[in-house]
Amino acid sequence: MKRYKNLTVEGKMILKELRRLKIGYRLQIIYNLFSAGLFVTILIILFIHIYEVRVNKTNIPVWIFLIPIPLSISFSALKPIRLAEIALRIDKELGLKERLITSLYFLESKDSYAIPLFLNAINQTKGVKALSLFPLKWYRAALLLPLLTAVLFIYDSKSIDSSSVSKIPHQEKLVIQEEGRRIKEFADKLKKNPSLTDPWEKTLIQKLEYAGNSFQSEMMDKREAFMMLSEVSSLIEEHDLSKEKGDFKAQREYPETLLNSPLLKGEKGGLGHEVMDSIQHAKRHIAEAYTGAGKAGDPSSSLKAGTFSGDIISNGEIKSELSGKSTSLQGSVKKYTDSVIPFESVPKRYHTIIKRYFDAISKD
Amino acid sequence: MNIEKAHGEFQKDIAEIIAAVADVFVGQEEVVGEVITALIAGGHVLIEGVPGLGKTLLVKTLADVLDLSFSRIQFTPDLMPADIIGTRILYREDERKPEFTFQKGPVFTSILLADEINRATPKTQSALLEAMQENQITASGITYPLDDPFFVLATQNPIEMEGTYPLPEAQLDRFFFKIMISYPSFEDMERIVDLTTSGEDHIAQKICSRERLLSIRDVARRVLVSGEVKQYAIRVVLSTHHESTYCSKMGKRYIRYGASPRGIQALILGGKVLALQDGRFNLSYEDIRKVALPALRHRILLNFEGEANNIKTDEIILDILKTIA
């Protein structure tokens, strides 16, 4: 900031006036930046929405208003405001015909015309309130658009699947909720088991818990829940627990404690079967409730019918499987084709990979 | 005397001068204002307009109001420089031996009307233009100062261009303002008829003395100009140069040569007089904008495309003022 020396009394008064009005100018800058920030946040959020970036959408309305505030304050604090800039703005706003900017220019001058000019300028600005000079204008578009977006997101997050859920008959809803309760109970049972300490086992329990909650609640994203269930299936397959107890691989990879766990002594041979059964059961019921399509015979007909296997989409390893294990993959697909979900409800980013997958299957 | 009070009185004087002249020279208030602005700023004026619009009346009235001497020269092709500035003649007083004495020409006056300046030869034109620039003339090695104030109001007729010698750009640049005079309105015509055919002589009142006028001129020059406003005036003038980055699209297309630094002087000095008229101690952007047309229109030279498309320099200046922030 420039330091003025040997100022007259009138010169000091001009400086004081300018500094007083500077506060309003800074507030206006913050406000304008905030409005601009709202627009930018909206654009980011729309981007998230269009490209289906996985975020917790319930927080978005809060982001819309919270992100621009610290941004605008910090930017305006960092931006130096010159007194000449303020003087020019005040001259323009009050129609002072450059009296203030000229006063500032001659602030240290001893010209006999400077004093009457200062007095003239002070008379014109005296009593003018900083906020009336630099009003925080109601930018209708700047505030209404974020507000509208926030409302839409709240509505959207509440009804991400509510549109499809609402189409589901009441009886079917009860089935889905019942399955959710069953999965949740099962997750709680696993949680209490002290022997399940491996990271993958903890992940499995978390995912089951989430899926259970999602199916029980009408508010939550059912697509996410499907993904969770499918990931649970993958985890089990990956760790080979769907095989019989005593399988060589299982024995080699998992500690004795886990294999001897009461949970593993299920009717069909242990934890793997129990979980898989639970998932298959849940997925079949839910998918049927969604689509009304019933069971699909094979993957290609599922696709034609607008449905496909839930496991396939969740399996991030499709690509690697395509490269070398198409036979086992086909078997895997057949195993799960009786669980179907609507093709439209699958995120678009998976569409290409799914089509490639079915192409590979049909070649086999 | 208190500066503000003195300033107020000067402001009042200017307003009274304009009102007194406009009272006789009916329907051309804007022209009167511009002429008086140039007079106070110490510049000369070129008026362009068809004959019969009262240019002589304007100058005569101005001289009456300001109590200044007045001369008129009708420029013709056979007019010689000596006819303007004067010449040495052999003169004998009483019984003494005859001596060469300098006989002063019509240029030795305070207000000079150079009527149809483009009808005289360039040699004669330049004799007057030199006097305008230097405020003095030199004859037979002796320098004679001209009156202070010395104000030339030259006119040219835009219609009859045959047999004329258009002023070159360098000479045009010496005029502070170029003022366009047009026909008065219907109502003003009625007033002119009443004033000139009723048999009553309308004589303008003396409002101001020579000394007072010179004081007003000094005061106007003291009006304060901030750096921003000064830079604005410079930007306006630079934007009349087609090679300048400030030049507008229209300017780049139609301008061959732009205004000289004299253009900036005219903008600032003319603007200062307007600020004084407005009772301000400082120059504003608006003052610059108000004087931009008369100060710059004769300082811009159009290129072939501009001439062919009948573009007016006024249009280019208005476009520049819109473009320049």
XYZ file of C-alpha atoms in Angstrom:
689
model
C 0.000 0.000 0.000
C 1.312 3.452 -0.938
C 2.268 5.699 1.981
C 1.286 9.327 1.596
C 3.473 11.971 3.204
C 2.859 15.546 4.357
C -0.862 15.425 3.861
C -3.088 18.396 4.540
C -6.082 18.001 6.841
C -8.325 17.786 3.799
C -6.021 15.221 2.220
C -6.264 13.048 5.318
C -10.046 13.349 5.193
C -10.089 12.140 1.587
C -7.930 9.174 2.524
C -10.184 8.355 5.466
C -13.282 8.484 3.268
C -11.723 6.203 0.689
C -10.683 3.651 3.303
C -14.174 3.703 4.814
C -15.814 3.023 1.468
C -13.227 0.362 0.627
C -14.907 -2.011 3.119
C -18.116 -2.003 1.099
C -16.168 -2.582 -2.081
C -14.401 -5.595 -0.566
C -17.713 -7.015 0.653
C -19.131 -6.627 -2.820
C -16.154 -8.462 -4.298
C -16.646 -11.335 -1.818
C -20.324 -11.477 -2.658
C -19.728 -11.433 -6.407
C -17.056 -14.097 -6.100
C -19.425 -16.168 -4.008
C -22.075 -15.906 -6.729
C -19.524 -16.882 -9.362
C -18.329 -19.724 -7.106
C -21.871 -21.033 -6.926
C -21.983 -21.288 -10.689
C -18.664 -23.126 -10.831
C -19.774 -25.545 -8.101
C -22.970 -26.184 -10.008
C -20.965 -27.015 -13.107
C -18.787 -29.451 -11.137
C -21.836 -31.080 -9.615
C -23.537 -31.377 -12.970
C -20.350 -32.997 -14.259
C -20.477 -35.465 -11.347
C -24.096 -36.192 -12.114
C -23.702 -36.594 -15.866
C -20.625 -38.807 -15.669
C -22.014 -40.680 -12.653
C -18.996 -40.138 -10.473
C -19.545 -42.182 -7.309
C -20.040 -39.740 -4.448
C -22.462 -39.486 -1.604
C -25.123 -37.406 -3.276
C -26.897 -36.478 -0.100
C -24.040 -34.070 0.710
C -24.177 -32.242 -2.613
C -26.725 -29.569 -1.600
C -24.405 -28.653 1.271
C -21.383 -28.449 -1.032
C -23.220 -26.091 -3.370
C -23.279 -23.379 -0.726
C -20.268 -24.263 1.407
C -17.518 -24.518 -1.197
C -17.792 -20.951 -2.624
C -17.708 -19.261 0.803
C -14.098 -20.011 1.824
C -13.006 -19.666 -1.797
C -14.458 -16.166 -2.193
C -13.205 -14.947 1.175
C -9.671 -16.210 0.657
C -9.498 -14.890 -2.908
C -10.697 -11.424 -1.926
C -8.288 -11.371 1.023
C -5.391 -12.169 -1.275
C -6.404 -9.667 -3.950
C -4.913 -6.234 -3.229
C -7.366 -3.388 -3.807
C -5.782 -0.121 -4.896
C -7.269 3.123 -3.605
C -7.312 4.420 -7.184
C -9.580 1.519 -8.126
C -11.965 2.439 -5.316
C -11.857 6.134 -6.212
C -12.714 5.398 -9.842
C -15.593 3.137 -8.804
C -17.006 5.725 -6.385
C -16.669 8.471 -9.008
C -18.629 6.307 -11.390
C -21.280 5.214 -8.896
C -21.927 8.700 -7.466
C -21.365 10.587 -10.745
C -18.566 12.641 -9.194
C -16.950 13.289 -12.577
C -13.520 12.036 -11.463
C -13.343 14.323 -8.425
C -12.095 11.533 -6.147
C -9.528 10.073 -8.485
C -8.162 13.572 -9.134
C -8.092 14.247 -5.379
C -6.116 11.055 -4.857
C -3.737 12.020 -7.659
C -3.091 15.428 -6.064
C -3.181 14.194 -2.460
C 0.364 15.327 -1.707
C 0.195 18.376 -3.969
C 0.422 21.934 -2.670
C -1.603 23.310 -5.585
C -4.082 25.926 -4.389
C -6.799 24.210 -6.452
C -6.270 20.906 -4.639
C -7.842 21.977 -1.320
C -11.165 23.168 -2.801
C -11.216 20.013 -4.897
C -10.744 17.845 -1.770
C -13.493 19.717 0.079
C -15.787 19.385 -2.899
C -15.143 15.641 -3.110
C -15.625 15.128 0.652
C -18.942 16.998 0.533
C -20.139 14.668 -2.177
C -19.167 11.440 -0.394
C -20.029 12.465 3.172
C -22.870 10.398 4.575
C -22.792 7.888 1.761
C -23.008 4.378 3.205
C -20.509 1.862 1.919
C -23.151 -0.795 1.372
C -25.509 1.526 -0.451
C -22.648 2.509 -2.723
C -21.589 -1.062 -3.363
C -24.850 -2.961 -2.979
C -24.918 -6.723 -2.776
C -27.124 -7.105 -5.784
C -29.614 -9.899 -5.896
C -28.288 -11.905 -8.765
C -31.394 -13.918 -9.318
C -29.790 -16.383 -11.665
C -26.736 -16.773 -9.426
C -28.763 -17.724 -6.395
C -31.828 -19.351 -7.869
C -29.929 -21.791 -10.034
C -27.869 -23.283 -7.164
C -30.988 -23.366 -5.022
C -32.865 -25.206 -7.725
C -29.953 -27.593 -8.235
C -29.757 -28.260 -4.494
C -33.489 -29.016 -4.371
C -33.210 -31.268 -7.410
C -30.324 -33.148 -5.836
C -32.194 -33.609 -2.579
C -35.152 -34.918 -4.552
C -32.875 -37.008 -6.737
C -30.970 -38.544 -3.826
C -34.278 -39.455 -2.224
C -35.572 -40.984 -5.363
C -32.539 -42.364 -7.116
C -34.384 -45.586 -7.332
C -37.666 -44.379 -6.010
C -38.958 -44.015 -9.515
C -38.351 -47.705 -10.170
C -39.148 -48.653 -6.606
C -42.464 -46.867 -6.852
C -43.301 -49.087 -9.802
C -42.658 -52.170 -7.748
C -45.798 -53.628 -6.248
C -46.107 -53.374 -2.514
C -45.782 -57.125 -2.074
C -42.470 -57.149 -3.949
C -41.170 -54.249 -1.904
C -41.753 -56.303 1.167
C -39.735 -59.125 -0.407
C -36.817 -56.776 -1.092
C -36.948 -55.403 2.427
C -37.099 -58.895 3.844
C -34.035 -59.865 1.837
C -32.302 -56.748 3.078
C -33.097 -57.699 6.644
C -31.785 -61.210 6.048
C -28.501 -59.916 4.570
C -28.107 -57.446 7.441
C -28.681 -60.164 10.015
C -26.154 -62.338 8.292
C -23.625 -59.470 8.251
C -24.183 -58.891 11.978
C -23.621 -62.593 12.610
C -20.317 -62.467 10.732
C -19.330 -59.302 12.549
C -19.576 -61.051 15.892
C -17.274 -63.845 14.757
C -13.819 -63.066 16.269
C -11.977 -65.298 13.833
C -12.858 -63.182 10.776
C -9.956 -60.743 11.010
C -8.486 -60.665 7.508
C -8.900 -57.347 5.670
C -10.883 -59.018 2.882
C -13.220 -60.546 5.422
C -13.820 -57.159 7.041
C -14.507 -55.674 3.614
C -16.928 -58.491 2.890
C -18.840 -57.828 6.102
C -18.965 -54.066 5.430
C -20.292 -54.588 1.947
C -22.930 -57.029 3.135
C -23.962 -54.561 5.800
C -24.294 -51.744 3.288
C -26.255 -53.902 0.865
C -28.560 -55.030 3.661
C -29.242 -51.475 4.762
C -29.807 -50.335 1.185
C -32.394 -52.963 0.423
C -34.171 -52.311 3.676
C -34.357 -48.572 3.086
C -36.339 -47.030 0.237
C -34.119 -43.969 0.284
C -30.819 -45.581 -0.643
C -29.351 -46.375 -4.000
C -30.290 -49.913 -4.973
C -27.777 -49.968 -7.793
C -25.017 -49.387 -5.254
C -26.433 -52.229 -3.170
C -26.360 -54.557 -6.155
C -22.771 -53.612 -6.751
C -21.951 -54.414 -3.149
C -23.560 -57.818 -3.377
C -21.749 -58.548 -6.595
C -18.464 -57.521 -5.067
C -19.166 -59.850 -2.154
C -19.701 -62.664 -4.675
C -16.407 -61.822 -6.341
C -14.607 -61.773 -3.028
C -15.890 -65.230 -2.185
C -15.025 -66.594 -5.592
C -11.645 -65.018 -5.460
C -10.906 -66.622 -2.106
C -12.329 -69.925 -3.271
C -14.665 -70.301 -0.316
C -17.506 -71.497 -2.454
C -15.608 -74.770 -2.772
C -16.035 -77.641 -0.367
C -14.416 -77.379 3.003
C -11.100 -79.201 2.894
C -10.354 -78.027 -0.643
C -6.613 -77.911 -1.157
C -6.534 -74.216 -2.101
C -8.732 -73.218 0.797
C -6.639 -75.174 3.215
C -3.505 -73.638 1.866
C -4.690 -70.052 1.930
C -6.872 -69.796 4.994
C -5.981 -70.478 8.591
C -7.378 -73.473 10.339
C -9.446 -71.312 12.676
C -11.454 -69.872 9.853
C -12.060 -73.196 8.171
C -13.223 -74.666 11.450
C -15.465 -71.756 12.229
C -19.082 -72.795 12.971
C -20.134 -70.590 10.129
C -18.233 -72.748 7.705
C -20.094 -75.799 8.768
C -23.210 -74.864 6.881
C -25.557 -77.201 5.172
C -23.739 -76.880 1.859
C -20.269 -76.801 3.197
C -19.533 -73.529 4.968
C -19.306 -69.789 4.779
C -18.881 -69.545 1.028
C -22.059 -71.427 0.255
C -24.032 -69.680 2.905
C -23.119 -66.265 1.629
C -23.558 -67.148 -1.976
C -26.931 -68.649 -1.322
C -27.992 -65.564 0.509
C -26.851 -63.326 -2.291
C -28.352 -65.384 -5.041
C -31.626 -65.486 -3.222
C -31.677 -61.765 -2.638
C -30.617 -60.846 -6.114
C -33.093 -63.072 -7.821
C -36.014 -61.712 -5.850
C -34.978 -58.114 -6.187
C -34.205 -58.331 -9.876
C -37.514 -59.959 -10.574
C -39.253 -57.275 -8.624
C -37.469 -54.570 -10.619
C -37.876 -55.867 -14.101
C -40.685 -58.276 -13.960
C -38.633 -60.100 -16.585
C -38.186 -63.238 -14.589
C -35.269 -65.474 -15.180
C -33.158 -65.109 -18.247
C -32.010 -68.180 -20.037
C -28.606 -67.141 -21.302
C -26.483 -63.995 -21.277
C -27.235 -62.931 -24.848
C -30.975 -63.275 -24.432
C -30.672 -61.370 -21.178
C -29.004 -58.549 -23.048
C -31.603 -58.583 -25.762
C -34.274 -58.452 -23.143
C -32.532 -55.432 -21.652
C -31.119 -57.339 -18.704
C -27.867 -58.982 -17.843
C -26.077 -60.659 -15.031
C -25.430 -58.503 -11.989
C -22.173 -60.272 -11.322
C -20.710 -59.420 -14.643
C -20.992 -55.703 -14.196
C -19.536 -55.718 -10.749
C -16.590 -57.827 -11.717
C -13.757 -55.489 -12.419
C -11.736 -58.383 -13.785
C -13.812 -58.969 -16.859
C -11.079 -57.670 -19.058
C -8.464 -60.041 -17.716
C -10.880 -62.926 -17.905
C -11.647 -62.134 -21.500
C -7.991 -62.381 -22.353
C -7.481 -65.954 -21.203
C -10.254 -67.629 -19.305
C -13.281 -67.398 -21.492
C -14.396 -70.948 -20.762
C -14.416 -70.554 -17.022
C -16.022 -67.179 -17.469
C -18.818 -68.697 -19.488
C -19.382 -71.176 -16.698
C -19.376 -68.396 -14.211
C -21.916 -66.494 -16.232
C -24.224 -69.445 -16.537
C -24.011 -69.888 -12.823
C -25.476 -66.443 -12.203
C -27.700 -65.771 -15.151
C -30.764 -66.447 -13.114
C -30.160 -63.155 -11.289
C -30.980 -60.221 -13.527
C -31.156 -56.457 -13.150
C -32.328 -53.843 -15.680
C -29.735 -52.867 -18.231
C -30.747 -49.161 -17.906
C -29.883 -49.157 -14.236
C -26.271 -50.096 -14.950
C -23.872 -47.133 -15.045
C -23.062 -46.201 -18.638
C -19.356 -46.641 -18.127
C -19.920 -50.415 -17.903
C -21.934 -50.741 -21.102
C -19.037 -51.130 -23.506
C -17.268 -53.691 -21.383
C -20.454 -55.697 -20.988
C -21.048 -55.774 -24.719
C -17.473 -56.843 -25.296
C -17.993 -59.563 -22.744
C -21.063 -60.958 -24.483
C -19.290 -60.776 -27.830
C -16.517 -62.930 -26.345
C -19.050 -65.408 -24.960
C -20.877 -65.762 -28.240
C -17.570 -66.464 -30.043
C -16.848 -69.273 -27.587
C -10.263 36.346 -2.741
C -11.455 32.900 -1.834
C -10.567 30.465 -4.616
C -13.957 28.827 -4.659
C -15.723 32.168 -4.866
C -13.469 33.388 -7.664
C -14.015 30.101 -9.450
C -17.760 30.550 -9.129
C -17.565 34.030 -10.611
C -15.580 32.831 -13.598
C -18.132 30.116 -14.127
C -20.868 32.728 -14.039
C -18.981 34.958 -16.496
C -18.651 32.154 -19.030
C -22.333 31.331 -18.745
C -23.216 35.004 -19.265
C -20.950 35.328 -22.298
C -22.531 32.284 -23.920
C -26.037 33.503 -23.113
C -25.336 37.007 -24.460
C -23.928 35.723 -27.760
C -26.637 33.070 -28.123
C -29.238 35.790 -27.592
C -28.189 37.482 -30.832
C -26.851 34.486 -32.731
C -30.060 32.519 -32.472
C -30.431 28.745 -32.652
C -26.766 27.768 -32.519
C -26.139 27.405 -28.784
C -23.823 24.458 -29.272
C -21.736 26.331 -31.837
C -21.555 29.353 -29.543
C -20.443 27.165 -26.654
C -17.716 25.526 -28.726
C -16.460 28.846 -30.108
C -16.203 30.334 -26.624
C -14.501 27.186 -25.318
C -11.844 27.528 -28.019
C -11.476 31.266 -27.357
C -10.922 30.723 -23.628
C -8.572 27.814 -24.267
C -6.512 30.113 -26.518
C -7.126 28.254 -29.769
C -8.493 29.171 -33.189
C -11.592 27.831 -34.850
C -12.419 26.628 -38.323
C -16.128 26.762 -39.038
C -17.580 24.772 -41.887
C -21.042 25.637 -43.089
C -23.024 26.964 -45.995
C -23.187 30.741 -46.534
C -25.856 32.797 -44.824
C -25.847 31.143 -41.436
C -24.598 34.229 -39.614
C -20.914 33.511 -39.181
C -19.998 37.201 -39.415
C -22.737 38.031 -36.954
C -21.313 35.444 -34.551
C -17.839 36.987 -34.635
C -19.119 40.538 -34.411
C -21.369 39.671 -31.496
C -18.520 37.917 -29.768
C -16.347 41.006 -30.166
C -19.130 43.199 -28.780
C -19.769 40.959 -25.791
C -16.090 40.713 -24.952
C -15.347 44.341 -25.824
C -12.617 43.320 -28.261
C -11.524 44.690 -31.633
C -12.806 42.851 -34.685
C -11.703 42.546 -38.350
C -12.953 40.591 -41.279
C -11.002 39.427 -44.304
C -12.774 37.994 -47.313
C -10.324 35.496 -48.761
C -10.104 35.555 -52.554
C -7.615 34.011 -54.995
C -5.871 37.349 -55.544
C -5.437 38.116 -51.834
C -1.762 38.588 -50.965
C 0.015 37.942 -47.625
C 0.647 41.668 -47.287
C -3.105 42.245 -47.450
C -3.349 40.256 -44.250
C -0.295 41.058 -42.205
C 0.404 44.567 -43.506
C 3.188 46.194 -45.501
C 5.807 48.944 -45.377
C 4.778 52.147 -47.068
C 6.511 55.467 -47.724
C 4.950 57.948 -45.395
C 5.648 61.600 -44.822
C 4.370 63.425 -41.829
C 4.221 67.263 -42.066
C 7.399 68.704 -43.630
C 9.664 65.921 -42.512
C 11.562 63.624 -44.797
C 9.385 60.697 -45.983
C 10.006 57.421 -44.165
C 9.047 53.803 -44.609
C 6.578 52.882 -41.945
C 4.793 49.600 -41.306
C 1.134 49.743 -42.103
C -0.533 47.107 -39.964
C -2.865 44.683 -41.730
C -6.247 43.394 -40.529
C -4.509 40.647 -38.589
C -3.746 43.215 -35.885
C -6.972 42.718 -34.063
C -8.296 40.569 -31.275
C -10.958 38.714 -33.193
C -10.446 38.021 -36.875
C -12.957 36.509 -39.224
C -11.132 34.804 -42.114
C -14.071 34.264 -44.413
C -13.785 31.413 -46.912
C -10.160 30.771 -46.109
C -9.915 28.053 -48.745
C -10.427 30.579 -51.563
C -7.004 32.199 -51.057
C -3.749 30.746 -52.374
C -1.667 28.520 -50.085
C 0.905 31.324 -49.776
C -1.686 33.704 -48.329
C -3.240 30.984 -46.195
C 0.130 30.144 -44.684
C 0.764 33.815 -43.822
C -2.325 33.793 -41.627
C -1.660 30.339 -40.230
C 1.851 31.375 -39.228
C 0.438 34.373 -37.394
C -2.056 32.089 -35.671
C 0.671 29.765 -34.525
C 3.244 32.316 -33.407
C 0.920 35.096 -32.217
C 3.287 37.500 -33.981
C 4.277 38.455 -37.515
C 7.597 39.427 -39.039
C 7.827 42.047 -41.787
C 11.121 43.373 -43.190
C 13.011 41.694 -40.394
C 10.984 43.317 -37.665
C 8.741 41.262 -35.411
C 5.376 42.668 -34.416
C 3.400 40.970 -31.645
C -0.292 40.446 -32.208
C -3.076 41.312 -29.811
C -3.689 39.199 -26.765
C -6.143 37.560 -27.055
C -5.799 36.876 -30.760
C -8.604 34.696 -31.984
C -9.119 33.633 -35.583
C -12.396 32.275 -36.749
C -11.916 30.934 -40.261
C -14.762 29.661 -42.357
C -15.012 27.395 -45.347
C -17.903 26.509 -47.577
C -18.321 22.756 -48.068
C -20.351 23.102 -51.269
C -18.539 25.243 -53.802
C -15.150 23.597 -53.922
C -14.278 24.676 -57.486
C -11.389 27.120 -57.610
C -10.545 26.614 -53.962
C -7.315 25.606 -52.278
C -8.247 23.087 -49.571
C -6.192 23.534 -46.440
C -3.483 20.900 -46.123
C -3.563 18.611 -43.065
C -0.587 20.368 -41.461
C -2.456 23.676 -41.627
C -5.729 22.180 -40.458
C -3.934 20.800 -37.400
C -3.308 24.385 -36.252
C -6.993 24.946 -35.672
C -7.987 24.087 -32.131
C -11.537 23.145 -33.094
C -13.368 22.486 -36.304
C -17.016 23.344 -35.806
C -19.803 22.264 -38.118
C -22.634 24.750 -38.440
C -25.999 23.642 -39.741
C -29.346 25.218 -40.504
C -31.353 26.385 -37.508
C -34.611 24.692 -36.600
C -38.061 25.915 -37.649
C -38.649 27.715 -34.336
C -35.217 29.319 -34.437
C -35.861 30.488 -38.011
C -38.994 32.253 -36.758
C -36.993 34.012 -34.067
C -34.313 35.011 -36.600
C -36.977 36.516 -38.864
C -38.463 38.472 -35.963
C -35.092 39.750 -34.833
C -33.813 40.797 -38.249
C -36.906 42.221 -39.923
C -38.530 44.210 -37.151
C -36.353 47.306 -37.613
C -34.938 47.062 -34.125
C -31.222 46.695 -33.868
C -30.185 43.924 -31.567
C -26.912 44.993 -30.103
C -25.144 42.578 -27.833
C -24.309 43.744 -24.342
C -20.757 44.017 -23.189
C -20.310 41.364 -20.538
C -16.619 40.993 -20.027
C -13.408 42.921 -20.500
C -10.190 41.799 -22.194
C -8.478 41.529 -18.793
C -11.274 39.452 -17.377
C -11.151 37.154 -20.395
C -7.408 36.666 -19.931
C -7.978 35.874 -16.235
C -10.588 33.272 -17.153
C -8.080 31.759 -19.572
C -5.441 31.526 -16.808
C -7.890 29.993 -14.363
C -9.042 27.408 -16.918
C -5.468 26.278 -17.438
C -5.135 25.619 -13.713
C -7.928 23.054 -13.639
C -6.451 19.823 -12.243
C -6.029 16.755 -14.408
C -5.507 13.319 -12.882
C -3.193 10.740 -14.400
C -6.131 8.505 -15.329
C -7.946 11.261 -17.257
C -4.733 12.329 -18.968
C -4.115 8.730 -20.042
C -7.677 8.512 -21.289
C -7.143 11.552 -23.537
C -3.930 10.007 -24.848
C -5.696 6.710 -25.520
C -8.419 8.536 -27.446
C -5.856 10.265 -29.650
C -3.758 7.123 -30.122
C -6.846 5.244 -31.164
C -7.095 7.510 -34.209
C -3.869 5.899 -35.461
C -4.687 2.848 -37.522
C -1.470 1.086 -36.472
C -2.213 1.583 -32.767
C -3.491 -1.260 -30.582
C -6.134 1.119 -29.214
C -7.622 1.743 -32.665
C -11.130 0.435 -33.205
C -12.048 -1.926 -36.030
C -13.684 0.917 -37.933
C -10.661 3.161 -37.421
C -8.268 0.491 -38.680
C -10.374 0.136 -41.797
C -10.853 3.776 -42.761
C -8.098 5.937 -41.205
C -4.940 6.853 -43.112
C -3.441 9.311 -40.611
C -4.531 10.087 -37.089
C -4.382 13.076 -34.766
C -1.107 14.670 -33.671
C -0.139 15.608 -30.076
C -1.942 18.898 -30.766
C -5.076 16.771 -30.630
C -4.315 15.792 -27.023
C -3.669 19.448 -26.151
C -7.021 20.388 -27.643
C -8.803 17.627 -25.733
C -7.247 18.599 -22.410
C -7.505 22.386 -22.769
C -11.013 22.275 -24.224
C -12.027 19.869 -21.468
C -10.584 22.188 -18.821
C -12.767 25.041 -20.028
C -15.818 22.778 -19.850
C -14.820 21.767 -16.298
C -14.613 25.449 -15.364
C -18.022 26.061 -16.940
C -19.337 23.219 -14.810
C -17.814 24.734 -11.668
C -15.337 21.916 -11.175
C -11.682 22.089 -10.217
C -10.849 18.937 -12.108
C -11.126 17.499 -15.576
C -13.394 14.505 -16.162
C -13.716 11.803 -18.802
C -16.985 13.377 -19.853
C -15.264 16.703 -20.614
C -12.868 14.876 -22.906
C -15.731 13.094 -24.633
C -17.626 16.356 -25.123
C -14.769 18.088 -26.921
C -13.606 15.020 -28.852
C -15.634 15.769 -31.997
C -14.584 19.392 -32.597
C -11.027 18.700 -31.414
C -10.345 15.633 -33.551
C -12.620 15.653 -36.615
C -10.196 17.741 -38.726
C -7.141 15.842 -37.497
C -8.152 12.497 -38.941
C -7.364 11.758 -42.565
C -9.416 9.063 -44.243
C -7.981 6.495 -46.621
C -9.351 5.740 -50.070
C -11.893 3.237 -48.745
C -13.152 5.742 -46.202
C -13.524 8.451 -48.837
C -15.174 6.060 -51.275
C -17.684 4.904 -48.664
C -18.397 8.521 -47.712
C -17.438 7.835 -44.084
C -17.474 10.880 -41.810
C -14.649 11.361 -39.333
C -17.325 12.080 -36.719
C -18.589 8.503 -37.077
C -15.094 7.154 -36.480
C -14.590 9.360 -33.396
C -17.918 8.269 -31.927
C -16.943 4.655 -32.562
C -13.595 5.240 -30.833
C -15.306 6.821 -27.809
C -17.535 3.773 -27.552
C -14.560 1.431 -27.766
C -12.164 3.212 -25.409
C -12.862 2.439 -21.767
